[in-house]
JSON list of C-alpha atoms in Angstrom, two decimals:
[
{"chain": "K", "resi": 1, "resn": "MET", "atom": "CA", "xyz": [-16.82, -12.56, 12.21]},
{"chain": "K", "resi": 2, "resn": "LYS", "atom": "CA", "xyz": [-18.18, -12.00, 8.71]},
{"chain": "K", "resi": 3, "resn": "GLN", "atom": "CA", "xyz": [-16.28, -13.90, 6.03]},
{"chain": "K", "resi": 4, "resn": "THR", "atom": "CA", "xyz": [-14.66, -11.74, 3.35]},
{"chain": "K", "resi": 5, "resn": "THR", "atom": "CA", "xyz": [-15.20, -12.64, -0.29]},
{"chain": "K", "resi": 6, "resn": "PRO", "atom": "CA", "xyz": [-12.70, -11.91, -3.08]},
{"chain": "K", "resi": 7, "resn": "ASP", "atom": "CA", "xyz": [-15.12, -9.63, -4.90]},
{"chain": "K", "resi": 8, "resn": "GLN", "atom": "CA", "xyz": [-16.24, -7.71, -1.79]},
{"chain": "K", "resi": 9, "resn": "PHE", "atom": "CA", "xyz": [-14.11, -4.70, -2.63]},
{"chain": "K", "resi": 10, "resn": "SER", "atom": "CA", "xyz": [-14.46, -4.94, -6.39]},
{"chain": "K", "resi": 11, "resn": "ILE", "atom": "CA", "xyz": [-15.86, -1.93, -8.13]},
{"chain": "K", "resi": 12, "resn": "PRO", "atom": "CA", "xyz": [-16.93, -1.87, -11.75]},
{"chain": "K", "resi": 13, "resn": "LEU", "atom": "CA", "xyz": [-14.10, -0.44, -13.81]},
{"chain": "K", "resi": 14, "resn": "PRO", "atom": "CA", "xyz": [-14.38, 1.13, -17.24]},
{"chain": "K", "resi": 15, "resn": "GLU", "atom": "CA", "xyz": [-13.23, -1.08, -20.08]},
{"chain": "K", "resi": 16, "resn": "GLY", "atom": "CA", "xyz": [-9.46, -1.05, -20.47]},
{"chain": "K", "resi": 17, "resn": "VAL", "atom": "CA", "xyz": [-8.82, -0.15, -16.81]},
{"chain": "K", "resi": 18, "resn": "SER", "atom": "CA", "xyz": [-7.06, -2.79, -14.69]},
{"chain": "K", "resi": 19, "resn": "SER", "atom": "CA", "xyz": [-7.29, -3.22, -10.93]},
{"chain": "K", "resi": 20, "resn": "GLN", "atom": "CA", "xyz": [-4.42, -3.56, -8.48]},
{"chain": "K", "resi": 21, "resn": "ASN", "atom": "CA", "xyz": [-4.20, -3.90, -4.71]},
{"chain": "K", "resi": 22, "resn": "ALA", "atom": "CA", "xyz": [-1.77, -1.99, -2.49]},
{"chain": "K", "resi": 23, "resn": "ALA", "atom": "CA", "xyz": [-0.62, -2.02, 1.11]},
{"chain": "K", "resi": 24, "resn": "LEU", "atom": "CA", "xyz": [-0.17, 1.25, 2.94]},
{"chain": "K", "resi": 25, "resn": "CYS", "atom": "CA", "xyz": [2.37, 0.01, 5.48]},
{"chain": "K", "resi": 26, "resn": "TRP", "atom": "CA", "xyz": [2.34, 2.09, 8.65]},
{"chain": "K", "resi": 27, "resn": "ARG", "atom": "CA", "xyz": [3.57, 2.24, 12.24]},
{"chain": "K", "resi": 28, "resn": "MET", "atom": "CA", "xyz": [3.43, 4.62, 15.19]},
{"chain": "K", "resi": 29, "resn": "HIS", "atom": "CA", "xyz": [6.73, 6.33, 15.99]},
{"chain": "K", "resi": 30, "resn": "ARG", "atom": "CA", "xyz": [6.94, 9.00, 18.70]},
{"chain": "K", "resi": 31, "resn": "HIS", "atom": "CA", "xyz": [3.14, 9.39, 18.65]},
{"chain": "K", "resi": 32, "resn": "ARG", "atom": "CA", "xyz": [3.08, 10.04, 14.90]},
{"chain": "K", "resi": 33, "resn": "VAL", "atom": "CA", "xyz": [2.05, 7.87, 11.98]},
{"chain": "K", "resi": 34, "resn": "GLN", "atom": "CA", "xyz": [4.91, 6.82, 9.74]},
{"chain": "K", "resi": 35, "resn": "VAL", "atom": "CA", "xyz": [4.51, 5.23, 6.33]},
{"chain": "K", "resi": 36, "resn": "LEU", "atom": "CA", "xyz": [6.92, 2.83, 4.66]},
{"chain": "K", "resi": 37, "resn": "LEU", "atom": "CA", "xyz": [7.56, 3.73, 1.03]},
{"chain": "K", "resi": 38, "resn": "ILE", "atom": "CA", "xyz": [9.55, 1.69, -1.46]},
{"chain": "K", "resi": 39, "resn": "THR", "atom": "CA", "xyz": [11.15, 2.58, -4.76]},
{"chain": "K", "resi": 40, "resn": "SER", "atom": "CA", "xyz": [9.77, 1.35, -8.05]},
{"chain": "K", "resi": 41, "resn": "ARG", "atom": "CA", "xyz": [12.06, -1.01, -9.93]},
{"chain": "K", "resi": 42, "resn": "ASP", "atom": "CA", "xyz": [12.08, 0.94, -13.17]},
{"chain": "K", "resi": 43, "resn": "THR", "atom": "CA", "xyz": [12.19, 4.66, -12.28]},
{"chain": "K", "resi": 44, "resn": "GLY", "atom": "CA", "xyz": [13.22, 4.61, -8.61]},
{"chain": "K", "resi": 45, "resn": "ARG", "atom": "CA", "xyz": [10.33, 6.88, -7.59]},
{"chain": "K", "resi": 46, "resn": "TRP", "atom": "CA", "xyz": [8.64, 6.41, -4.20]},
{"chain": "K", "resi": 47, "resn": "ILE", "atom": "CA", "xyz": [5.53, 4.17, -4.18]},
{"chain": "K", "resi": 48, "resn": "VAL", "atom": "CA", "xyz": [3.56, 1.84, -1.92]},
{"chain": "K", "resi": 49, "resn": "PRO", "atom": "CA", "xyz": [3.77, -1.96, -2.43]},
{"chain": "K", "resi": 50, "resn": "LYS", "atom": "CA", "xyz": [1.12, -3.02, -4.93]},
{"chain": "K", "resi": 51, "resn": "GLY", "atom": "CA", "xyz": [0.36, -5.64, -7.52]},
{"chain": "K", "resi": 52, "resn": "TRP", "atom": "CA", "xyz": [-2.11, -7.39, -9.75]},
{"chain": "K", "resi": 53, "resn": "PRO", "atom": "CA", "xyz": [-4.90, -9.52, -8.24]},
{"chain": "K", "resi": 54, "resn": "ILE", "atom": "CA", "xyz": [-3.80, -13.04, -7.31]},
{"chain": "K", "resi": 55, "resn": "SER", "atom": "CA", "xyz": [-6.16, -15.87, -8.22]},
{"chain": "K", "resi": 56, "resn": "GLY", "atom": "CA", "xyz": [-7.80, -17.36, -5.14]},
{"chain": "K", "resi": 57, "resn": "LYS", "atom": "CA", "xyz": [-6.73, -14.46, -2.88]},
{"chain": "K", "resi": 58, "resn": "THR", "atom": "CA", "xyz": [-8.80, -11.58, -1.59]},
{"chain": "K", "resi": 59, "resn": "PRO", "atom": "CA", "xyz": [-7.70, -8.04, -2.42]},
{"chain": "K", "resi": 60, "resn": "PHE", "atom": "CA", "xyz": [-6.34, -7.49, 1.10]},
{"chain": "K", "resi": 61, "resn": "GLU", "atom": "CA", "xyz": [-4.47, -10.82, 1.01]},
{"chain": "K", "resi": 62, "resn": "THR", "atom": "CA", "xyz": [-2.91, -9.73, -2.29]},
{"chain": "K", "resi": 63, "resn": "ALA", "atom": "CA", "xyz": [-1.87, -6.43, -0.70]},
{"chain": "K", "resi": 64, "resn": "ALA", "atom": "CA", "xyz": [-0.19, -8.29, 2.18]},
{"chain": "K", "resi": 65, "resn": "ILE", "atom": "CA", "xyz": [1.64, -10.61, -0.22]},
{"chain": "K", "resi": 66, "resn": "GLU", "atom": "CA", "xyz": [2.90, -7.64, -2.23]},
{"chain": "K", "resi": 67, "resn": "ALA", "atom": "CA", "xyz": [4.06, -5.91, 0.98]},
{"chain": "K", "resi": 68, "resn": "TRP", "atom": "CA", "xyz": [6.09, -9.01, 1.84]},
{"chain": "K", "resi": 69, "resn": "GLU", "atom": "CA", "xyz": [7.57, -9.55, -1.62]},
{"chain": "K", "resi": 70, "resn": "GLU", "atom": "CA", "xyz": [8.42, -5.90, -2.33]},
{"chain": "K", "resi": 71, "resn": "ALA", "atom": "CA", "xyz": [9.28, -4.57, 1.14]},
{"chain": "K", "resi": 72, "resn": "GLY", "atom": "CA", "xyz": [9.77, -7.51, 3.53]},
{"chain": "K", "resi": 73, "resn": "VAL", "atom": "CA", "xyz": [6.79, -6.36, 5.61]},
{"chain": "K", "resi": 74, "resn": "GLN", "atom": "CA", "xyz": [4.96, -8.63, 7.99]},
{"chain": "K", "resi": 75, "resn": "GLY", "atom": "CA", "xyz": [1.93, -7.35, 9.85]},
{"chain": "K", "resi": 76, "resn": "ALA", "atom": "CA", "xyz": [-1.83, -7.11, 10.11]},
{"chain": "K", "resi": 77, "resn": "VAL", "atom": "CA", "xyz": [-3.99, -5.86, 7.24]},
{"chain": "K", "resi": 78, "resn": "ASP", "atom": "CA", "xyz": [-7.23, -4.04, 7.96]},
{"chain": "K", "resi": 79, "resn": "ALA", "atom": "CA", "xyz": [-9.54, -6.27, 5.92]},
{"chain": "K", "resi": 80, "resn": "SER", "atom": "CA", "xyz": [-12.75, -4.40, 6.76]},
{"chain": "K", "resi": 81, "resn": "ALA", "atom": "CA", "xyz": [-12.48, -2.06, 3.76]},
{"chain": "K", "resi": 82, "resn": "PRO", "atom": "CA", "xyz": [-9.88, -0.28, 1.64]},
{"chain": "K", "resi": 83, "resn": "LEU", "atom": "CA", "xyz": [-8.40, 2.84, 3.21]},
{"chain": "K", "resi": 84, "resn": "GLY", "atom": "CA", "xyz": [-8.84, 4.52, -0.15]},
{"chain": "K", "resi": 85, "resn": "PHE", "atom": "CA", "xyz": [-8.18, 4.34, -3.88]},
{"chain": "K", "resi": 86, "resn": "TYR", "atom": "CA", "xyz": [-5.96, 5.95, -6.48]},
{"chain": "K", "resi": 87, "resn": "SER", "atom": "CA", "xyz": [-5.37, 5.72, -10.21]},
{"chain": "K", "resi": 88, "resn": "TYR", "atom": "CA", "xyz": [-2.23, 5.77, -12.30]},
{"chain": "K", "resi": 89, "resn": "ASP", "atom": "CA", "xyz": [-0.92, 4.63, -15.67]},
{"chain": "K", "resi": 90, "resn": "LYS", "atom": "CA", "xyz": [1.32, 1.56, -15.58]},
{"chain": "K", "resi": 91, "resn": "LEU", "atom": "CA", "xyz": [3.99, 2.12, -18.22]},
{"chain": "K", "resi": 92, "resn": "ARG", "atom": "CA", "xyz": [4.95, -1.24, -19.68]},
{"chain": "K", "resi": 93, "resn": "THR", "atom": "CA", "xyz": [6.15, 0.57, -22.78]},
{"chain": "K", "resi": 94, "resn": "PRO", "atom": "CA", "xyz": [6.12, 4.36, -23.33]},
{"chain": "K", "resi": 95, "resn": "LYS", "atom": "CA", "xyz": [3.49, 4.07, -26.06]},
{"chain": "K", "resi": 96, "resn": "ASP", "atom": "CA", "xyz": [1.26, 1.54, -24.32]},
{"chain": "K", "resi": 97, "resn": "PRO", "atom": "CA", "xyz": [0.22, 2.66, -20.80]},
{"chain": "K", "resi": 98, "resn": "ILE", "atom": "CA", "xyz": [-2.23, 0.52, -18.81]},
{"chain": "K", "resi": 99, "resn": "PRO", "atom": "CA", "xyz": [-4.71, 2.60, -16.78]},
{"chain": "K", "resi": 100, "resn": "CYS", "atom": "CA", "xyz": [-4.90, 1.10, -13.26]},
{"chain": "K", "resi": 101, "resn": "HIS", "atom": "CA", "xyz": [-7.29, 1.63, -10.35]},
{"chain": "K", "resi": 102, "resn": "VAL", "atom": "CA", "xyz": [-5.62, 0.71, -7.03]},
{"chain": "K", "resi": 103, "resn": "SER", "atom": "CA", "xyz": [-7.42, -0.32, -3.83]},
{"chain": "K", "resi": 104, "resn": "VAL", "atom": "CA", "xyz": [-5.25, 0.65, -0.83]},
{"chain": "K", "resi": 105, "resn": "PHE", "atom": "CA", "xyz": [-5.39, -1.40, 2.37]},
{"chain": "K", "resi": 106, "resn": "ALA", "atom": "CA", "xyz": [-3.88, -0.30, 5.69]},
{"chain": "K", "resi": 107, "resn": "LEU", "atom": "CA", "xyz": [-1.27, -2.73, 6.97]},
{"chain": "K", "resi": 108, "resn": "ARG", "atom": "CA", "xyz": [0.17, -2.17, 10.45]},
{"chain": "K", "resi": 109, "resn": "VAL", "atom": "CA", "xyz": [3.79, -3.30, 10.31]},
{"chain": "K", "resi": 110, "resn": "ALA", "atom": "CA", "xyz": [4.81, -5.80, 12.99]},
{"chain": "K", "resi": 111, "resn": "SER", "atom": "CA", "xyz": [8.29, -6.47, 11.59]},
{"chain": "K", "resi": 112, "resn": "LEU", "atom": "CA", "xyz": [10.60, -5.90, 8.64]},
{"chain": "K", "resi": 113, "resn": "ALA", "atom": "CA", "xyz": [12.64, -8.78, 7.29]},
{"chain": "K", "resi": 114, "resn": "ASP", "atom": "CA", "xyz": [16.23, -8.33, 6.13]},
{"chain": "K", "resi": 115, "resn": "LYS", "atom": "CA", "xyz": [15.74, -10.96, 3.44]},
{"chain": "K", "resi": 116, "resn": "PHE", "atom": "CA", "xyz": [12.72, -10.79, 1.14]},
{"chain": "K", "resi": 117, "resn": "PRO", "atom": "CA", "xyz": [12.18, -11.54, -2.58]},
{"chain": "K", "resi": 118, "resn": "GLU", "atom": "CA", "xyz": [12.79, -8.05, -4.07]},
{"chain": "K", "resi": 119, "resn": "ARG", "atom": "CA", "xyz": [15.39, -6.75, -1.57]},
{"chain": "K", "resi": 120, "resn": "LYS", "atom": "CA", "xyz": [18.03, -6.25, -4.27]},
{"chain": "K", "resi": 121, "resn": "GLN", "atom": "CA", "xyz": [15.64, -4.41, -6.60]},
{"chain": "K", "resi": 122, "resn": "ARG", "atom": "CA", "xyz": [14.16, -1.77, -4.27]},
{"chain": "K", "resi": 123, "resn": "ARG", "atom": "CA", "xyz": [14.91, 0.60, -1.41]},
{"chain": "K", "resi": 124, "resn": "ARG", "atom": "CA", "xyz": [12.56, 1.11, 1.50]},
{"chain": "K", "resi": 125, "resn": "LYS", "atom": "CA", "xyz": [12.33, 4.02, 3.91]},
{"chain": "K", "resi": 126, "resn": "TRP", "atom": "CA", "xyz": [10.06, 5.27, 6.71]},
{"chain": "K", "resi": 127, "resn": "PHE", "atom": "CA", "xyz": [8.53, 8.74, 6.32]},
{"chain": "K", "resi": 128, "resn": "ASP", "atom": "CA", "xyz": [6.12, 10.75, 8.45]},
{"chain": "K", "resi": 129, "resn": "ALA", "atom": "CA", "xyz": [2.79, 10.53, 6.62]},
{"chain": "K", "resi": 130, "resn": "GLN", "atom": "CA", "xyz": [2.90, 14.21, 5.60]},
{"chain": "K", "resi": 131, "resn": "LYS", "atom": "CA", "xyz": [6.39, 13.86, 4.12]},
{"chain": "K", "resi": 132, "resn": "ALA", "atom": "CA", "xyz": [5.39, 10.62, 2.38]},
{"chain": "K", "resi": 133, "resn": "ALA", "atom": "CA", "xyz": [2.57, 12.57, 0.71]},
{"chain": "K", "resi": 134, "resn": "LEU", "atom": "CA", "xyz": [5.18, 14.89, -0.81]},
{"chain": "K", "resi": 135, "resn": "LYS", "atom": "CA", "xyz": [7.31, 11.98, -2.05]},
{"chain": "K", "resi": 136, "resn": "VAL", "atom": "CA", "xyz": [4.73, 10.14, -4.17]},
{"chain": "K", "resi": 137, "resn": "MET", "atom": "CA", "xyz": [3.76, 11.24, -7.68]},
{"chain": "K", "resi": 138, "resn": "GLU", "atom": "CA", "xyz": [0.11, 10.12, -7.89]},
{"chain": "K", "resi": 139, "resn": "PRO", "atom": "CA", "xyz": [-2.22, 12.97, -6.78]},
{"chain": "K", "resi": 140, "resn": "GLU", "atom": "CA", "xyz": [-4.89, 10.69, -5.28]},
{"chain": "K", "resi": 141, "resn": "LEU", "atom": "CA", "xyz": [-2.29, 8.72, -3.30]},
{"chain": "K", "resi": 142, "resn": "ARG", "atom": "CA", "xyz": [-0.77, 12.02, -2.19]},
{"chain": "K", "resi": 143, "resn": "ARG", "atom": "CA", "xyz": [-4.19, 13.12, -0.84]},
{"chain": "K", "resi": 144, "resn": "LEU", "atom": "CA", "xyz": [-4.69, 9.78, 0.90]},
{"chain": "K", "resi": 145, "resn": "LEU", "atom": "CA", "xyz": [-1.32, 10.10, 2.66]},
{"chain": "K", "resi": 146, "resn": "ALA", "atom": "CA", "xyz": [-2.00, 13.73, 3.61]},
{"chain": "K", "resi": 147, "resn": "GLN", "atom": "CA", "xyz": [-5.34, 12.69, 5.13]},
{"chain": "K", "resi": 148, "resn": "LEU", "atom": "CA", "xyz": [-3.54, 9.93, 7.02]},
{"chain": "K", "resi": 149, "resn": "ALA", "atom": "CA", "xyz": [-1.20, 12.51, 8.53]},
{"chain": "K", "resi": 150, "resn": "VAL", "atom": "CA", "xyz": [-4.24, 14.28, 10.00]},
{"chain": "K", "resi": 151, "resn": "ALA", "atom": "CA", "xyz": [-6.39, 11.22, 10.79]},
{"chain": "K", "resi": 152, "resn": "GLY", "atom": "CA", "xyz": [-3.53, 8.98, 11.93]},
{"chain": "K", "resi": 153, "resn": "PRO", "atom": "CA", "xyz": [-4.71, 8.69, 15.54]},
{"chain": "K", "resi": 154, "resn": "LYS", "atom": "CA", "xyz": [-8.13, 7.58, 14.29]},
{"chain": "K", "resi": 155, "resn": "LEU", "atom": "CA", "xyz": [-6.49, 4.85, 12.17]},
{"chain": "K", "resi": 156, "resn": "VAL", "atom": "CA", "xyz": [-4.52, 3.66, 15.17]},
{"chain": "K", "resi": 157, "resn": "CYS", "atom": "CA", "xyz": [-7.55, 3.65, 17.48]},
{"chain": "K", "resi": 158, "resn": "THR", "atom": "CA", "xyz": [-9.58, 1.68, 14.93]},
{"chain": "K", "resi": 159, "resn": "ALA", "atom": "CA", "xyz": [-6.79, -0.89, 14.48]},
{"chain": "K", "resi": 160, "resn": "GLU", "atom": "CA", "xyz": [-6.32, -1.26, 18.25]},
{"chain": "K", "resi": 161, "resn": "ARG", "atom": "CA", "xyz": [-10.07, -1.78, 18.83]},
{"chain": "K", "resi": 162, "resn": "LYS", "atom": "CA", "xyz": [-10.12, -4.51, 16.19]},
{"chain": "K", "resi": 163, "resn": "LYS", "atom": "CA", "xyz": [-7.03, -6.13, 17.72]},
{"chain": "K", "resi": 164, "resn": "ARG", "atom": "CA", "xyz": [-8.71, -6.36, 21.16]},
{"chain": "K", "resi": 165, "resn": "ALA", "atom": "CA", "xyz": [-12.07, -7.57, 19.79]}
]
């Protein structure tokens, strides 16, 4: 198997734009793709687990770590390539937003822990992919989730083939 390098999924970003890595946590439920969304700590809006790059970790490893810390997710990340990308402004202060470009990695959920680092700061909930698309605010993430609702079986077939290989 080809070894993944930390910069494999890096794309040149305009000056002043920061990169983050996210996990789109999913499962099959009654032959449909469901997505696990969590609430943000500050506004309580629905998001996917994401965070800043971690030194010495690949982007998909960072996504898996964020999924654990923010949602208690354990599972397998598709490390072959990001599922997609989206952009948003991180609001540290109302007058000083940080433009962020987020690489989204598919993570098939194997289990959810009851105890995880941010369990008292967030809520988590399963949604059908189409409903999840309506819950998030970021237009590009909304499109990615809507596409997942349609292409869900393809995602599952790809993940299962990799699992058997």
